[in-house]
One Martini backbone bead per residue (centre of mass of N, CA, C, O) as a GRO file, in nm:
protein
  502
    1MET     BB    1   3.539  -0.324  -1.258
    2GLU     BB    2   3.405  -0.096  -1.416
    3GLN     BB    3   3.170  -0.270  -1.520
    4ILE     BB    4   3.048  -0.339  -1.243
    5PHE     BB    5   3.008  -0.046  -1.154
    6SER     BB    6   2.808   0.031  -1.383
    7LYS     BB    7   2.594  -0.185  -1.332
    8LYS     BB    8   2.520  -0.096  -1.047
    9ILE     BB    9   2.421   0.186  -1.123
   10ARG     BB   10   2.206   0.107  -1.333
   11ALA     BB   11   2.035  -0.068  -1.146
   12ALA     BB   12   1.976   0.154  -0.936
   13ALA     BB   13   1.845   0.353  -1.137
   14ARG     BB   14   1.607   0.175  -1.220
   15SER     BB   15   1.491   0.148  -0.937
   16GLU     BB   16   1.451   0.450  -0.884
   17ALA     BB   17   1.263   0.507  -1.127
   18ALA     BB   18   1.041   0.303  -1.038
   19ASP     BB   19   0.975   0.457  -0.764
   20HIS     BB   20   0.912   0.725  -0.977
   21LYS     BB   21   0.681   0.673  -1.202
   22LYS     BB   22   0.476   0.900  -1.164
   23MET     BB   23   0.660   1.139  -1.228
   24ARG     BB   24   0.751   1.030  -1.499
   25MET     BB   25   0.470   1.030  -1.632
   26ILE     BB   26   0.403   1.326  -1.602
   27ILE     BB   27   0.646   1.435  -1.759
   28LEU     BB   28   0.588   1.277  -2.018
   29ILE     BB   29   0.307   1.391  -2.078
   30LEU     BB   30   0.391   1.690  -2.092
   31ASN     BB   31   0.591   1.652  -2.329
   32ILE     BB   32   0.401   1.534  -2.537
   33ALA     BB   33   0.179   1.748  -2.533
   34GLY     BB   34   0.364   1.994  -2.574
   35SER     BB   35   0.481   1.906  -2.850
   36LEU     BB   36   0.214   1.892  -3.010
   37PHE     BB   37   0.121   2.183  -2.962
   38ALA     BB   38   0.379   2.320  -3.064
   39LEU     BB   39   0.367   2.204  -3.352
   40ASN     BB   40   0.089   2.328  -3.425
   41ASN     BB   41   0.211   2.637  -3.365
   42TYR     BB   42   0.423   2.600  -3.575
   43SER     BB   43   0.590   2.851  -3.788
   44VAL     BB   44   0.668   2.983  -4.120
   45ARG     BB   45   0.693   3.334  -4.200
   46HIS     BB   46   0.630   3.631  -4.301
   47ARG     BB   47   0.706   3.938  -4.222
   48TYR     BB   48   0.535   4.189  -4.039
   49ASP     BB   49   0.490   4.536  -4.085
   50TYR     BB   50   0.336   4.742  -3.855
   51TRP     BB   51   0.423   5.028  -3.943
   52PHE     BB   52   0.355   4.994  -4.271
   53GLY     BB   53   0.158   4.747  -4.347
   54TYR     BB   54   0.348   4.490  -4.447
   55VAL     BB   55   0.491   4.231  -4.621
   56GLN     BB   56   0.807   4.068  -4.591
   57ASP     BB   57   0.922   3.864  -4.836
   58GLU     BB   58   1.244   3.849  -4.757
   59ILE     BB   59   1.126   3.762  -4.465
   60GLN     BB   60   1.170   3.487  -4.242
   61GLU     BB   61   0.989   3.345  -3.955
   62ALA     BB   62   0.981   3.190  -3.654
   63LYS     BB   63   0.681   3.060  -3.476
   64PHE     BB   64   0.455   3.076  -3.206
   65ASN     BB   65   0.094   3.091  -3.200
   66GLY     BB   66   0.127   2.954  -2.914
   67VAL     BB   67   0.154   2.867  -2.542
   68PHE     BB   68   0.056   2.592  -2.433
   69GLY     BB   69   0.293   2.403  -2.501
   70LEU     BB   70   0.504   2.566  -2.336
   71ILE     BB   71   0.369   2.539  -2.061
   72LEU     BB   72   0.398   2.232  -2.043
   73LEU     BB   73   0.709   2.220  -2.072
   74TYR     BB   74   0.775   2.413  -1.826
   75THR     BB   75   0.637   2.235  -1.619
   76ALA     BB   76   0.834   1.999  -1.654
   77VAL     BB   77   1.081   2.158  -1.568
   78LEU     BB   78   0.981   2.230  -1.273
   79LEU     BB   79   0.931   1.929  -1.176
   80GLY     BB   80   1.231   1.848  -1.145
   81MET     BB   81   1.269   1.948  -0.857
   82PHE     BB   82   1.077   1.726  -0.731
   83ALA     BB   83   1.226   1.486  -0.847
   84ALA     BB   84   1.491   1.534  -0.696
   85LEU     BB   85   1.370   1.520  -0.409
   86GLY     BB   86   1.271   1.224  -0.447
   87VAL     BB   87   1.538   1.079  -0.518
   88PHE     BB   88   1.675   1.225  -0.242
   89ASN     BB   89   1.498   1.101   0.014
   90ASP     BB   90   1.736   0.978   0.197
   91MET     BB   91   1.775   1.271   0.345
   92THR     BB   92   1.452   1.267   0.482
   93SER     BB   93   1.422   0.945   0.510
   94LYS     BB   94   1.469   0.689   0.724
   95GLN     BB   95   1.365   0.448   0.568
   96ARG     BB   96   1.524   0.510   0.307
   97ALA     BB   97   1.805   0.521   0.435
   98ASP     BB   98   1.821   0.228   0.539
   99ILE     BB   99   1.803   0.097   0.261
  100GLN     BB  100   2.036   0.243   0.111
  101MET     BB  101   2.271   0.191   0.338
  102SER     BB  102   2.245  -0.136   0.313
  103LEU     BB  103   2.378  -0.130   0.061
  104PRO     BB  104   2.649  -0.236  -0.157
  105MET     BB  105   2.720   0.095  -0.146
  106SER     BB  106   2.851   0.378  -0.211
  107ALA     BB  107   2.812   0.712  -0.210
  108LYS     BB  108   2.897   0.744  -0.506
  109GLU     BB  109   2.702   0.532  -0.625
  110ARG     BB  110   2.441   0.654  -0.525
  111PHE     BB  111   2.469   0.929  -0.657
  112CYS     BB  112   2.499   0.834  -0.954
  113SER     BB  113   2.229   0.680  -0.967
  114LYS     BB  114   2.051   0.933  -0.914
  115ILE     BB  115   2.141   1.098  -1.155
  116LEU     BB  116   2.050   0.888  -1.366
  117ALA     BB  117   1.754   0.882  -1.280
  118LEU     BB  118   1.699   1.186  -1.328
  119PHE     BB  119   1.764   1.180  -1.625
  120ASN     BB  120   1.533   0.979  -1.703
  121ILE     BB  121   1.293   1.146  -1.579
  122HIS     BB  122   1.370   1.453  -1.699
  123ILE     BB  123   1.584   1.498  -1.938
  124LEU     BB  124   1.512   1.288  -2.155
  125PRO     BB  125   1.225   1.393  -2.233
  126LEU     BB  126   1.330   1.670  -2.323
  127LEU     BB  127   1.516   1.568  -2.550
  128GLY     BB  128   1.294   1.423  -2.706
  129SER     BB  129   1.121   1.673  -2.762
  130ALA     BB  130   1.334   1.830  -2.914
  131LEU     BB  131   1.388   1.632  -3.144
  132PHE     BB  132   1.099   1.612  -3.247
  133LEU     BB  133   1.044   1.919  -3.300
  134ILE     BB  134   1.278   1.976  -3.494
  135VAL     BB  135   1.208   1.766  -3.709
  136ALA     BB  136   0.899   1.819  -3.744
  137GLY     BB  137   0.926   2.123  -3.801
  138GLY     BB  138   1.094   2.095  -4.061
  139LEU     BB  139   0.885   1.918  -4.216
  140LYS     BB  140   0.637   2.105  -4.198
  141THR     BB  141   0.797   2.371  -4.334
  142ASP     BB  142   1.055   2.307  -4.508
  143ARG     BB  143   1.263   2.459  -4.276
  144PHE     BB  144   1.563   2.390  -4.130
  145ALA     BB  145   1.696   2.676  -4.098
  146ASP     BB  146   1.468   2.764  -3.862
  147THR     BB  147   1.538   2.561  -3.612
  148TRP     BB  148   1.694   2.754  -3.422
  149TYR     BB  149   1.452   2.844  -3.264
  150LEU     BB  150   1.417   2.566  -3.121
  151VAL     BB  151   1.699   2.537  -3.005
  152GLN     BB  152   1.676   2.783  -2.819
  153HIS     BB  153   1.442   2.689  -2.648
  154PHE     BB  154   1.579   2.413  -2.550
  155SER     BB  155   1.830   2.537  -2.424
  156VAL     BB  156   1.679   2.685  -2.204
  157MET     BB  157   1.533   2.446  -2.079
  158LEU     BB  158   1.783   2.280  -2.006
  159ALA     BB  159   1.921   2.487  -1.823
  160ILE     BB  160   1.689   2.514  -1.617
  161ALA     BB  161   1.665   2.216  -1.539
  162LEU     BB  162   1.955   2.180  -1.431
  163PHE     BB  163   1.942   2.399  -1.214
  164LEU     BB  164   1.704   2.295  -1.045
  165ASP     BB  165   1.829   2.024  -0.985
  166ALA     BB  166   2.086   2.131  -0.848
  167ALA     BB  167   1.949   2.291  -0.620
  168ALA     BB  168   1.803   2.048  -0.495
  169ILE     BB  169   2.049   1.868  -0.437
  170PHE     BB  170   2.200   2.067  -0.255
  171CYS     BB  171   1.981   2.118  -0.038
  172ILE     BB  172   1.920   1.815   0.043
  173SER     BB  173   2.224   1.773   0.138
  174CYS     BB  174   2.187   2.001   0.388
  175VAL     BB  175   1.920   1.862   0.472
  176GLY     BB  176   1.657   1.657   0.674
  177SER     BB  177   1.388   1.786   0.544
  178LYS     BB  178   1.125   1.854   0.341
  179ALA     BB  179   1.062   2.150   0.396
  180GLU     BB  180   1.352   2.260   0.362
  181SER     BB  181   1.402   2.152   0.072
  182VAL     BB  182   1.187   2.331  -0.064
  183TYR     BB  183   1.241   2.635   0.032
  184THR     BB  184   1.546   2.642  -0.025
  185THR     BB  185   1.534   2.589  -0.325
  186GLY     BB  186   1.362   2.831  -0.413
  187ILE     BB  187   1.544   3.056  -0.288
  188ILE     BB  188   1.819   2.982  -0.409
  189ALA     BB  189   1.734   2.998  -0.705
  190ALA     BB  190   1.651   3.300  -0.693
  191CYS     BB  191   1.920   3.420  -0.588
  192LEU     BB  192   2.116   3.309  -0.812
  193THR     BB  193   1.956   3.458  -1.039
  194PHE     BB  194   1.904   3.776  -0.921
  195THR     BB  195   2.120   3.904  -0.729
  196PRO     BB  196   2.356   3.980  -0.921
  197MET     BB  197   2.179   4.166  -1.097
  198LEU     BB  198   2.082   4.357  -0.874
  199PHE     BB  199   2.357   4.452  -0.773
  200PHE     BB  200   2.440   4.588  -1.034
  201MET     BB  201   2.198   4.777  -1.090
  202LEU     BB  202   2.212   4.918  -0.797
  203ASN     BB  203   2.509   4.924  -0.661
  204ILE     BB  204   2.651   5.011  -0.934
  205SER     BB  205   2.487   5.173  -1.150
  206GLU     BB  206   2.329   5.364  -0.962
  207PHE     BB  207   2.580   5.483  -0.794
  208SER     BB  208   2.749   5.572  -1.059
  209GLY     BB  209   2.568   5.668  -1.324
  210VAL     BB  210   2.624   5.424  -1.519
  211SER     BB  211   2.562   5.350  -1.875
  212TYR     BB  212   2.692   5.046  -2.040
  213ARG     BB  213   2.605   4.811  -2.227
  214GLU     BB  214   2.349   4.660  -2.105
  215GLU     BB  215   2.309   4.407  -2.273
  216GLU     BB  216   2.593   4.287  -2.237
  217THR     BB  217   2.591   4.285  -1.927
  218MET     BB  218   2.326   4.124  -1.876
  219SER     BB  219   2.412   3.864  -2.035
  220ILE     BB  220   2.618   3.759  -1.826
  221PHE     BB  221   2.390   3.662  -1.613
  222THR     BB  222   2.296   3.408  -1.793
  223ARG     BB  223   2.526   3.214  -1.663
  224LEU     BB  224   2.316   3.224  -1.418
  225GLY     BB  225   2.087   3.026  -1.390
  226ALA     BB  226   1.749   3.116  -1.479
  227SER     BB  227   1.835   3.380  -1.653
  228VAL     BB  228   1.826   3.233  -1.936
  229PHE     BB  229   1.528   3.317  -2.009
  230MET     BB  230   1.616   3.580  -2.174
  231TRP     BB  231   1.658   3.386  -2.448
  232ILE     BB  232   1.385   3.388  -2.526
  233PRO     BB  233   1.273   3.488  -2.825
  234GLU     BB  234   1.013   3.655  -2.736
  235PHE     BB  235   1.169   3.864  -2.553
  236GLU     BB  236   1.407   4.016  -2.692
  237ALA     BB  237   1.662   4.097  -2.508
  238PHE     BB  238   1.844   3.998  -2.752
  239ASP     BB  239   1.999   4.068  -3.077
  240GLU     BB  240   2.043   3.735  -3.071
  241LYS     BB  241   2.168   3.442  -3.071
  242ILE     BB  242   2.240   3.189  -2.877
  243PRO     BB  243   2.538   3.138  -2.738
  244ALA     BB  244   2.776   2.920  -2.615
  245ALA     BB  245   2.901   3.139  -2.415
  246TYR     BB  246   2.627   3.104  -2.228
  247ILE     BB  247   2.513   2.808  -2.209
  248VAL     BB  248   2.761   2.651  -2.114
  249PRO     BB  249   2.822   2.800  -1.842
  250ASN     BB  250   2.545   2.738  -1.723
  251ILE     BB  251   2.578   2.430  -1.717
  252LEU     BB  252   2.845   2.427  -1.556
  253PHE     BB  253   2.729   2.558  -1.305
  254SER     BB  254   2.536   2.323  -1.240
  255CYS     BB  255   2.759   2.106  -1.221
  256LEU     BB  256   2.907   2.237  -0.979
  257ILE     BB  257   2.674   2.205  -0.781
  258ILE     BB  258   2.665   1.895  -0.796
  259LEU     BB  259   2.956   1.852  -0.701
  260ALA     BB  260   2.919   1.988  -0.427
  261ALA     BB  261   2.692   1.793  -0.335
  262PHE     BB  262   2.864   1.537  -0.321
  263PHE     BB  263   3.055   1.624  -0.082
  264ILE     BB  264   2.808   1.641   0.110
  265TYR     BB  265   2.665   1.365   0.076
  266ARG     BB  266   2.911   1.181   0.187
  267LYS     BB  267   2.866   1.306   0.493
  268ARG     BB  268   2.619   1.148   0.520
  269ASP     BB  269   2.383   0.998   0.752
  270ALA     BB  270   2.134   0.855   0.940
  271ARG     BB  271   2.159   1.070   1.180
  272THR     BB  272   2.070   1.330   0.986
  273VAL     BB  273   1.798   1.232   0.946
  274GLY     BB  274   1.542   1.484   1.013
  275LYS     BB  275   1.711   1.723   1.028
  276PRO     BB  276   1.667   2.040   0.943
  277VAL     BB  277   1.979   2.104   1.033
  278VAL     BB  278   2.290   1.986   0.944
  279PHE     BB  279   2.427   2.267   0.839
  280PRO     BB  280   2.463   2.569   0.979
  281LEU     BB  281   2.619   2.718   0.752
  282PHE     BB  282   2.398   2.695   0.541
  283MET     BB  283   2.174   2.851   0.691
  284GLU     BB  284   2.328   3.116   0.724
  285GLY     BB  285   2.381   3.162   0.423
  286PHE     BB  286   2.088   3.146   0.328
  287LEU     BB  287   1.981   3.386   0.502
  288PHE     BB  288   2.174   3.606   0.404
  289ILE     BB  289   2.102   3.599   0.103
  290SER     BB  290   1.803   3.656   0.146
  291LEU     BB  291   1.834   3.926   0.296
  292PHE     BB  292   2.004   4.075   0.086
  293SER     BB  293   1.792   4.068  -0.138
  294LEU     BB  294   1.565   4.217   0.018
  295PHE     BB  295   1.721   4.470   0.097
  296THR     BB  296   1.781   4.564  -0.191
  297ILE     BB  297   1.490   4.604  -0.280
  298PHE     BB  298   1.394   4.798  -0.044
  299PHE     BB  299   1.609   5.027  -0.053
  300PHE     BB  300   1.516   5.111  -0.367
  301THR     BB  301   1.269   5.202  -0.215
  302ASN     BB  302   0.991   5.360  -0.028
  303ILE     BB  303   0.991   5.078   0.188
  304TRP     BB  304   1.218   5.027   0.402
  305GLY     BB  305   1.069   5.001   0.672
  306ILE     BB  306   0.875   4.776   0.586
  307GLY     BB  307   1.098   4.581   0.488
  308ILE     BB  308   1.227   4.521   0.760
  309VAL     BB  309   0.976   4.394   0.890
  310LEU     BB  310   0.908   4.181   0.675
  311THR     BB  311   1.185   4.040   0.680
  312GLY     BB  312   1.178   3.969   0.983
  313ILE     BB  313   0.933   3.783   0.971
  314ILE     BB  314   1.043   3.579   0.769
  315TYR     BB  315   1.292   3.503   0.932
  316LEU     BB  316   1.142   3.397   1.190
  317VAL     BB  317   0.974   3.181   1.053
  318ILE     BB  318   1.212   3.011   0.953
  319ARG     BB  319   1.338   2.965   1.231
  320ILE     BB  320   1.092   2.823   1.361
  321VAL     BB  321   1.061   2.592   1.157
  322ALA     BB  322   1.367   2.487   1.192
  323ALA     BB  323   1.374   2.423   1.501
  324ARG     BB  324   1.118   2.247   1.644
  325ALA     BB  325   1.190   2.305   1.906
  326LYS     BB  326   1.199   2.463   2.186
  327ILE     BB  327   1.119   2.802   2.244
  328ASN     BB  328   1.309   3.082   2.351
  329ILE     BB  329   1.428   3.389   2.433
  330LYS     BB  330   1.723   3.337   2.363
  331ALA     BB  331   1.678   3.247   2.071
  332ILE     BB  332   1.536   3.503   1.973
  333GLY     BB  333   1.766   3.696   2.045
  334LEU     BB  334   1.976   3.563   1.856
  335TRP     BB  335   1.822   3.606   1.593
  336CYS     BB  336   1.800   3.914   1.610
  337GLY     BB  337   2.104   3.960   1.612
  338LYS     BB  338   2.158   3.835   1.329
  339TYR     BB  339   1.976   4.029   1.178
  340VAL     BB  340   2.125   4.290   1.249
  341VAL     BB  341   2.398   4.207   1.133
  342SER     BB  342   2.299   4.167   0.841
  343MET     BB  343   2.207   4.462   0.805
  344PHE     BB  344   2.486   4.592   0.856
  345VAL     BB  345   2.635   4.453   0.628
  346PHE     BB  346   2.461   4.568   0.406
  347LEU     BB  347   2.513   4.872   0.471
  348ILE     BB  348   2.818   4.863   0.430
  349ILE     BB  349   2.820   4.772   0.136
  350THR     BB  350   2.633   4.996   0.028
  351ALA     BB  351   2.801   5.237   0.129
  352ALA     BB  352   3.058   5.165  -0.026
  353SER     BB  353   2.924   5.197  -0.302
  354TYR     BB  354   2.828   5.491  -0.271
  355PHE     BB  355   3.119   5.628  -0.191
  356THR     BB  356   3.257   5.476  -0.470
  357GLY     BB  357   3.079   5.454  -0.721
  358GLY     BB  358   3.056   5.145  -0.757
  359PHE     BB  359   3.354   5.064  -0.703
  360GLY     BB  360   3.458   5.273  -0.952
  361TYR     BB  361   3.248   5.278  -1.198
  362TYR     BB  362   3.230   5.598  -1.248
  363LYS     BB  363   3.512   5.583  -1.436
  364LEU     BB  364   3.387   5.474  -1.675
  365THR     BB  365   3.479   5.434  -2.017
  366PRO     BB  366   3.434   5.437  -2.338
  367ARG     BB  367   3.480   5.264  -2.636
  368ILE     BB  368   3.607   5.437  -2.913
  369PRO     BB  369   3.594   5.412  -3.233
  370ASP     BB  370   3.740   5.520  -3.524
  371ASP     BB  371   3.455   5.451  -3.702
  372ILE     BB  372   3.255   5.645  -3.609
  373SER     BB  373   2.895   5.667  -3.653
  374ASN     BB  374   2.626   5.843  -3.586
  375GLY     BB  375   2.728   6.037  -3.373
  376SER     BB  376   2.649   6.149  -3.028
  377LEU     BB  377   2.699   6.436  -2.803
  378SER     BB  378   2.582   6.519  -2.468
  379VAL     BB  379   2.549   6.812  -2.246
  380THR     BB  380   2.363   6.858  -1.942
  381TYR     BB  381   2.206   7.117  -1.738
  382TYR     BB  382   2.048   7.096  -1.409
  383ALA     BB  383   1.958   7.325  -1.175
  384ASP     BB  384   1.675   7.176  -1.104
  385TYR     BB  385   1.706   6.898  -0.882
  386SER     BB  386   1.489   6.604  -0.799
  387GLY     BB  387   1.583   6.323  -0.827
  388TYR     BB  388   1.415   6.218  -1.133
  389TYR     BB  389   1.342   6.527  -1.155
  390TYR     BB  390   1.289   6.778  -1.392
  391HIS     BB  391   1.307   7.133  -1.397
  392ASP     BB  392   1.212   7.422  -1.493
  393ASP     BB  393   1.490   7.641  -1.579
  394PRO     BB  394   1.673   7.914  -1.680
  395ASP     BB  395   1.961   7.752  -1.615
  396ASP     BB  396   1.919   7.553  -1.813
  397GLU     BB  397   2.150   7.346  -2.017
  398SER     BB  398   2.281   7.287  -2.348
  399LEU     BB  399   2.603   7.261  -2.395
  400ILE     BB  400   2.623   6.987  -2.575
  401SER     BB  401   2.583   6.913  -2.946
  402LEU     BB  402   2.734   6.653  -3.110
  403ARG     BB  403   2.833   6.546  -3.437
  404SER     BB  404   3.039   6.347  -3.626
  405GLU     BB  405   2.989   6.503  -3.911
  406ASP     BB  406   3.094   6.798  -3.778
  407ILE     BB  407   3.374   6.657  -3.720
  408SER     BB  408   3.700   6.552  -3.774
  409ASP     BB  409   3.758   6.411  -3.463
  410PRO     BB  410   3.545   6.243  -3.273
  411LYS     BB  411   3.707   6.058  -3.090
  412MET     BB  412   3.888   6.273  -2.950
  413ILE     BB  413   3.663   6.466  -2.856
  414TYR     BB  414   3.493   6.271  -2.693
  415GLU     BB  415   3.716   6.183  -2.496
  416ASP     BB  416   3.778   6.468  -2.384
  417ILE     BB  417   3.497   6.532  -2.273
  418ILE     BB  418   3.463   6.287  -2.087
  419LYS     BB  419   3.713   6.336  -1.911
  420THR     BB  420   3.626   6.614  -1.811
  421VAL     BB  421   3.360   6.533  -1.677
  422ILE     BB  422   3.465   6.303  -1.490
  423LYS     BB  423   3.652   6.486  -1.317
  424TYR     BB  424   3.383   6.617  -1.172
  425ASN     BB  425   3.327   6.323  -1.059
  426ASP     BB  426   3.405   6.330  -0.706
  427LEU     BB  427   3.177   6.260  -0.487
  428SER     BB  428   3.095   6.527  -0.316
  429ASP     BB  429   2.776   6.449  -0.274
  430ARG     BB  430   2.853   6.236  -0.065
  431THR     BB  431   2.640   6.156   0.209
  432LEU     BB  432   2.482   6.043   0.480
  433SER     BB  433   2.217   6.182   0.416
  434GLY     BB  434   2.196   6.078   0.124
  435PHE     BB  435   2.196   5.776   0.193
  436PHE     BB  436   1.947   5.770   0.400
  437ASN     BB  437   1.765   5.923   0.164
  438TYR     BB  438   1.758   5.734  -0.086
  439PRO     BB  439   1.480   5.588  -0.059
  440SER     BB  440   1.366   5.915  -0.089
  441ARG     BB  441   1.463   6.048  -0.369
  442TYR     BB  442   1.189   6.157  -0.493
  443TYR     BB  443   1.183   6.375  -0.226
  444TYR     BB  444   1.475   6.454  -0.227
  445LYS     BB  445   1.654   6.745  -0.184
  446SER     BB  446   1.897   6.869  -0.371
  447SER     BB  447   2.179   7.096  -0.358
  448SER     BB  448   2.232   7.002  -0.642
  449ALA     BB  449   2.314   6.963  -0.952
  450ARG     BB  450   2.298   6.831  -1.297
  451ILE     BB  451   2.477   6.598  -1.495
  452TYR     BB  452   2.431   6.500  -1.850
  453LEU     BB  453   2.568   6.225  -2.031
  454ARG     BB  454   2.568   6.140  -2.392
  455LEU     BB  455   2.639   5.843  -2.601
  456ASN     BB  456   2.628   5.778  -2.954
  457GLY     BB  457   2.685   5.491  -3.185
  458ASN     BB  458   2.871   5.349  -3.465
  459SER     BB  459   3.014   5.031  -3.593
  460LYS     BB  460   3.155   4.786  -3.795
  461ARG     BB  461   3.337   4.625  -3.566
  462THR     BB  462   3.134   4.705  -3.345
  463GLN     BB  463   2.927   4.782  -3.128
  464SER     BB  464   2.714   4.980  -3.019
  465ILE     BB  465   2.691   5.293  -2.863
  466ASP     BB  466   2.587   5.320  -2.501
  467TYR     BB  467   2.627   5.616  -2.310
  468SER     BB  468   2.594   5.715  -1.959
  469LEU     BB  469   2.602   6.013  -1.735
  470HIS     BB  470   2.529   6.089  -1.385
  471PHE     BB  471   2.562   6.388  -1.172
  472ASP     BB  472   2.633   6.572  -0.902
  473ILE     BB  473   2.683   6.942  -0.870
  474PRO     BB  474   2.814   7.210  -0.778
  475ARG     BB  475   2.773   7.527  -0.898
  476GLU     BB  476   3.073   7.621  -0.884
  477ARG     BB  477   3.179   7.372  -1.045
  478TYR     BB  478   3.020   7.422  -1.303
  479LYS     BB  479   3.175   7.675  -1.395
  480GLU     BB  480   3.441   7.526  -1.442
  481LEU     BB  481   3.337   7.325  -1.651
  482LYS     BB  482   3.240   7.532  -1.859
  483GLU     BB  483   3.518   7.656  -1.915
  484GLU     BB  484   3.658   7.388  -2.008
  485LEU     BB  485   3.424   7.350  -2.243
  486GLY     BB  486   3.427   7.601  -2.425
  487PRO     BB  487   3.545   7.505  -2.709
  488TYR     BB  488   3.297   7.302  -2.751
  489ILE     BB  489   3.058   7.493  -2.721
  490SER     BB  490   3.125   7.667  -2.978
  491LYS     BB  491   3.079   7.397  -3.171
  492SER     BB  492   2.800   7.361  -3.099
  493ARG     BB  493   2.478   7.232  -3.176
  494TYR     BB  494   2.169   7.376  -3.160
  495PHE     BB  495   1.841   7.302  -3.197
  496ASP     BB  496   1.725   7.608  -3.157
  497GLU     BB  497   1.871   7.723  -3.429
  498TYR     BB  498   1.660   7.599  -3.593
  499SER     BB  499   1.476   7.607  -3.898
  500TYR     BB  500   1.269   7.550  -4.163
  501ASP     BB  501   1.453   7.710  -4.368
  502ASP     BB  502   1.708   7.512  -4.342
   0.00000   0.00000   0.00000
């Protein structure tokens, strides 16, 4: 029985792939041409030190000397989204739906056959290009040890291709027209990729004033969506090779989206084909995520007012396009009401983050290793502070400037200083006026001064430490903090105490 089931799926997949042979040929041509150009540009050579101006004979590195081949390959990756929409066109074409649903196949069999067809059309040529380029690149340079560079490139390509395919399959399973399937796929893919990262950077890190292991934290978001592109070697976003701990969860995330799409797909029938919105819950969720992403971007810029208007226009355009039917005042009023509710939900979430210091993230302290070396900790007070600009003021002070080699127990002292400073970060400066003036913070005059704490260091067992904290503090509270830090201030070395004679 299982054998008959598999044969039926394979036969349907071959038929589906034959129906989309033009897209298959285009993707195949792009992969072949891209692979040949990439191979021609691939080389392994000694690293050149641009700072000192000489070749480092002891270090060899793999590189692409041109990007044309990569452009062709990534174009093939992006076309997979349209290939997926074409393969699943029985969700948007009544003629195609009648043919597909008249076949002696269950929804599960149809779905699996389409996934197999999409694999043959899009993923298989990409895997073939990867295998060819890895083997040919190793033979060309006679250095198979450096082909990890190529493996990393194609791991990123594969992850992005799977994610775009998954986003397209999910969206087309939720809508019934071609227009909606295209723009919802593009917007959902962008939101799933960038919104979690934006939310952390702005709502958490920005409002908390804490920056700690940014590379490690940002790399976590590469497990979601197309943000895995940050692992492309040329970007050098992270100083390490792409680990399976990031690429595998990214691929699994795409597989989970496809699995969710299957449960939606099997609920569809011919009566839903052609309807712009098959599941109203999907459209409401899609619009809220889109609005939340745009609100986040505009709120942290100085064009919040313009952003609200521009976002509202985009929102209404999508609503009008999706409506298709006759539009009346009542419908427009309902849409505007939903838009206002979405904006208030965004403001409530953002305000909660603002008044809680990034939902408590402001209390985060760094893990300081016992063997910290080349460590330095500084605490600086800016008496006249407005926005991100520091102004020269006679009351500005560099309170503490300690280096680990100058103190007997740097771990204990650093921890004690950080705990003392964090204790004074009580969010007392957070006011409604400050929140609503936050979009204009570059021009908003704060009544408080600013404390800036920074810690750097290295360890043999853990990654390097890079921690900073900044927060506003009333001047009378600053005097209390200065008294409490008194013992450490007396031990601190000030840079202006040094002279060239020393």
